XYZ file of C-alpha atoms in Angstrom:
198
model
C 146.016 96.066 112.106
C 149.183 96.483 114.063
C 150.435 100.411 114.388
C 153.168 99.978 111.928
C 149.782 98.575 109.845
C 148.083 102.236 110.426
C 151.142 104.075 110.009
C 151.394 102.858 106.360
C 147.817 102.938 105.763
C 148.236 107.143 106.615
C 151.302 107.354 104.839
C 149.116 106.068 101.503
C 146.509 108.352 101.910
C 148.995 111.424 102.874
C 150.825 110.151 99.364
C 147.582 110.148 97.465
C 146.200 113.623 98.805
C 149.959 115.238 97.475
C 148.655 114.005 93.929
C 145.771 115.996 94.121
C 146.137 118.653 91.302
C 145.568 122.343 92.778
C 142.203 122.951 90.456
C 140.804 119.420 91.817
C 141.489 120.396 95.456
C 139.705 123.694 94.807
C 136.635 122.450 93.245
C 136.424 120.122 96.208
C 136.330 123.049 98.911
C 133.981 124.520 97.219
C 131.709 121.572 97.296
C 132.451 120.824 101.036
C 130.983 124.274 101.792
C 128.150 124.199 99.449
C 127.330 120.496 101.581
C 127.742 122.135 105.171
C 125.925 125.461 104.569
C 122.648 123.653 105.063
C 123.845 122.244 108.044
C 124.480 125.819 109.726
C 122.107 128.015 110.626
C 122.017 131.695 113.555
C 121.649 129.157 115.918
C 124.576 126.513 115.570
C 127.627 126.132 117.135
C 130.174 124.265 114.988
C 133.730 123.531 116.097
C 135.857 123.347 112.905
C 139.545 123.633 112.170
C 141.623 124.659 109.762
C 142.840 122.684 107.272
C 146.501 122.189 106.571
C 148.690 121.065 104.064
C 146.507 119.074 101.540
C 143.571 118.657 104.209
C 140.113 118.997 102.539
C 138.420 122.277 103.367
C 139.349 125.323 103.040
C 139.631 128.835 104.784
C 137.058 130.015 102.635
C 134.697 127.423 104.152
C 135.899 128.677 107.631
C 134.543 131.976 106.262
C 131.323 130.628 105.192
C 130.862 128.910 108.539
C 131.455 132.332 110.332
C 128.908 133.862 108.693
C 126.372 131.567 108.585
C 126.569 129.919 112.404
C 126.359 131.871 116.073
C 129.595 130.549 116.920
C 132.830 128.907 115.193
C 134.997 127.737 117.746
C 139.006 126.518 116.463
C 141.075 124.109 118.410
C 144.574 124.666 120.176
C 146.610 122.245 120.528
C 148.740 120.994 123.982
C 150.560 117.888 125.287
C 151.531 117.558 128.964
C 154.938 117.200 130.165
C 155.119 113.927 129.306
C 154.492 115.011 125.585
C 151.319 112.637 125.777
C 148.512 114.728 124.345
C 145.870 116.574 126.175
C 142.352 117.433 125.328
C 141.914 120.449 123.002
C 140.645 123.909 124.562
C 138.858 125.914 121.962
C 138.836 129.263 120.629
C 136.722 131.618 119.126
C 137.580 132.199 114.993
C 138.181 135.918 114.210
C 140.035 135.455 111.095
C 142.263 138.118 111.206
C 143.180 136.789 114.686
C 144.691 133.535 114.046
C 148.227 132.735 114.896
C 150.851 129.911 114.911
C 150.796 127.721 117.547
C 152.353 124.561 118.177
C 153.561 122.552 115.202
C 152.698 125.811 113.108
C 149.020 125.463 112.948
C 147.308 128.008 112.498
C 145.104 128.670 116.161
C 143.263 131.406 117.694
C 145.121 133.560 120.352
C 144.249 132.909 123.906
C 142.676 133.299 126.222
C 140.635 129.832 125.149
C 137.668 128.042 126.212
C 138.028 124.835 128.648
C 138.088 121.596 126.621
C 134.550 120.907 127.705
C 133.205 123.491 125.319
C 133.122 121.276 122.796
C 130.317 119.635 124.654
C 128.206 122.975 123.762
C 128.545 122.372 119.772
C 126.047 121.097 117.470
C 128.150 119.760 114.871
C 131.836 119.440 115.168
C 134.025 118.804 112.091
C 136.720 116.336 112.763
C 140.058 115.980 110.512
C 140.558 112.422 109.420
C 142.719 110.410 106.434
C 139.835 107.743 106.183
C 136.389 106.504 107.713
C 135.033 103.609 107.436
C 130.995 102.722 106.990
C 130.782 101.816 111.047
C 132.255 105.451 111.463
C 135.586 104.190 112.491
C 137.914 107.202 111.855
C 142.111 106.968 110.729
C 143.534 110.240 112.431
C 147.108 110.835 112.112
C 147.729 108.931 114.677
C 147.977 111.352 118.185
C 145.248 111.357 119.854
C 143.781 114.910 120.154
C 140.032 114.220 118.815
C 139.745 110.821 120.918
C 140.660 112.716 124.050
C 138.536 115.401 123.223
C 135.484 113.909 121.673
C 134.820 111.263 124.570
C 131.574 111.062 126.234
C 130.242 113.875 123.597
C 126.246 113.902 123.909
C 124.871 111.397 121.272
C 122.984 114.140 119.096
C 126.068 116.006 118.157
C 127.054 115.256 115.207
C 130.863 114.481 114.365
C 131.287 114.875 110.972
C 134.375 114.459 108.952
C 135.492 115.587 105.827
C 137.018 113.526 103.538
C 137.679 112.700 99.884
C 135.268 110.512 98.241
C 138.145 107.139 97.778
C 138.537 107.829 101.637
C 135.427 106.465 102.466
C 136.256 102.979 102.900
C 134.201 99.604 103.629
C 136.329 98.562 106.868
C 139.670 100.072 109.064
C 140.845 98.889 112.267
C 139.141 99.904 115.476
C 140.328 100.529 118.909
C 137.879 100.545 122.015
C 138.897 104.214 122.500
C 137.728 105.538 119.159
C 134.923 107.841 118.790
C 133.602 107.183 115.699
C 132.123 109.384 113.393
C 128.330 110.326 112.787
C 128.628 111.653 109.516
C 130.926 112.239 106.638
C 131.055 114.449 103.734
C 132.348 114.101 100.434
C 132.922 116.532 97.791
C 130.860 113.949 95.103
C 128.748 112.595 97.242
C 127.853 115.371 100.443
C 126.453 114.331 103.891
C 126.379 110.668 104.443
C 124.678 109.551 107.391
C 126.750 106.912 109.350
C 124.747 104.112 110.949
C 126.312 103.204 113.660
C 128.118 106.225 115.012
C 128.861 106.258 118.622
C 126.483 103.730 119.527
C-alpha cells in the first residue's frame, strides 16, 4: 500500500472513531481497564499514554494503572531540527502534574527519563488506528513508537489498544515496524499475537 494508501486507510478509521457515541466510548474504557488490571501488578512497570481525542482509553485507566503498577511512565514528545522525529524520553505520571507539550498533548513536566527507559518496562501500551493478526500496527503515520520501540527485549509485551472492527486480517508492513505482541479489545480483551516481533 502506497502512503497516500495508509493515509486514507487512517483517515477511515479517524472518521469511524468520531461516530462513536459518547456512552459507547465510555463503556469501552471501562472495559479496557477491567482487561489490563490483571496484567498489572506492585511489581510492573507499564509505559502508557494518554489518550486523545477519540483514542480508546481513558484517564481513568491511567488512574487505575497508577495504582495498581510500581511505575507508570508517560511519553514526551520531540523532533530534531530537521522536524524528523526522535525517540520518546519518558516521564513519570503524577496526575496532577501533567502539562501541554508539543502538539497539546498532555505530558509530564521534565526533567524526563532517557529514551532507553522504555527498555525497563514490562508491558508498554502503544497507540494505534489498526493491527493486523501478524501484529503489524497503522500509527498515525510519524514515527515516534518505531523509533522508540526498536530492539525492545522480546518478553515485553507491546500491547495496543484498539476497537474491536480495528483488528483486521492484513495491513501493509514496512521492514521498520515493530509489531505488536498483544492487543486488547473492549469485546474481546487480551489477544495474544502470534507472531509479534519475531
Amino acid at each position: 500500500m502506497t502512503s497516500a494508501g495508509k493515509a486514507a486507510l487512517r483517515r477511515r478509521v479517524l472518521a469511524a472513531r468520531r461516530l462513536v457515541a459518547d456512552d459507547v466510548r465510555a463503556t469501552e474504557a471501562g472495559l479496557f481497564t477491567r482487561h489490563l488490571e490483571p496484567l498489572v501488578s506492585g511489581r510492573t512497570t507499564v509505559c502508557a499514554y494518554v489518550p486523545v481525542g477519540d483514542e480508546p482509553g481513558s484517564m481513568d485507566m491511567l488512574m487505575s494503572l497508577r495504582h495498581r503498577a510500581a511505575r507508570v511512565l508517560l511519553p514526551v514528545a520531540r523532533v530534531a531540527a530537521d522536524k524528523v522525529p526522535l525517540p520518546l524520553l519518558w516521564g513519570e505520571y503524577r496526575p496532577a502534574e501533567l502539562v501541554r507539550g508539543r502538539w497539546g498533548l498532555l505530558e509530564p513536566p521534565g526533567p524526563w527519563l532517557p529514551e532507553s527507559a522504555v527498555a525497563g518496562a514490562d508491558l508498554v501500551l502503544v497507540p494505534a488506528l489498526a493491527v493486523d493478526r501478524r501484529g503489524v500496527r497503522l500509527g498515525k503515520g510519524f514515527g515516534f513508537y518505531d523509533r522508540s520501540l526498536a530492539g525492545m527485549h522480546p518478553h515485553t509485551r507491546l500491547i495496543a489498544l484498539i476497537r474491536d472492527e480495528e483488528l483486521v486480517d492484513e495491513l501493509p508492513g514496512e521492514a521498520h515496524d515493530v509489531r505488536m505482541t498483544d492487543v486488547i479489545t473492549p469485546a474481546r480483551g487480551l489477544i495474544a499475537l502470534p507472531c509479534g516481533n519475531d
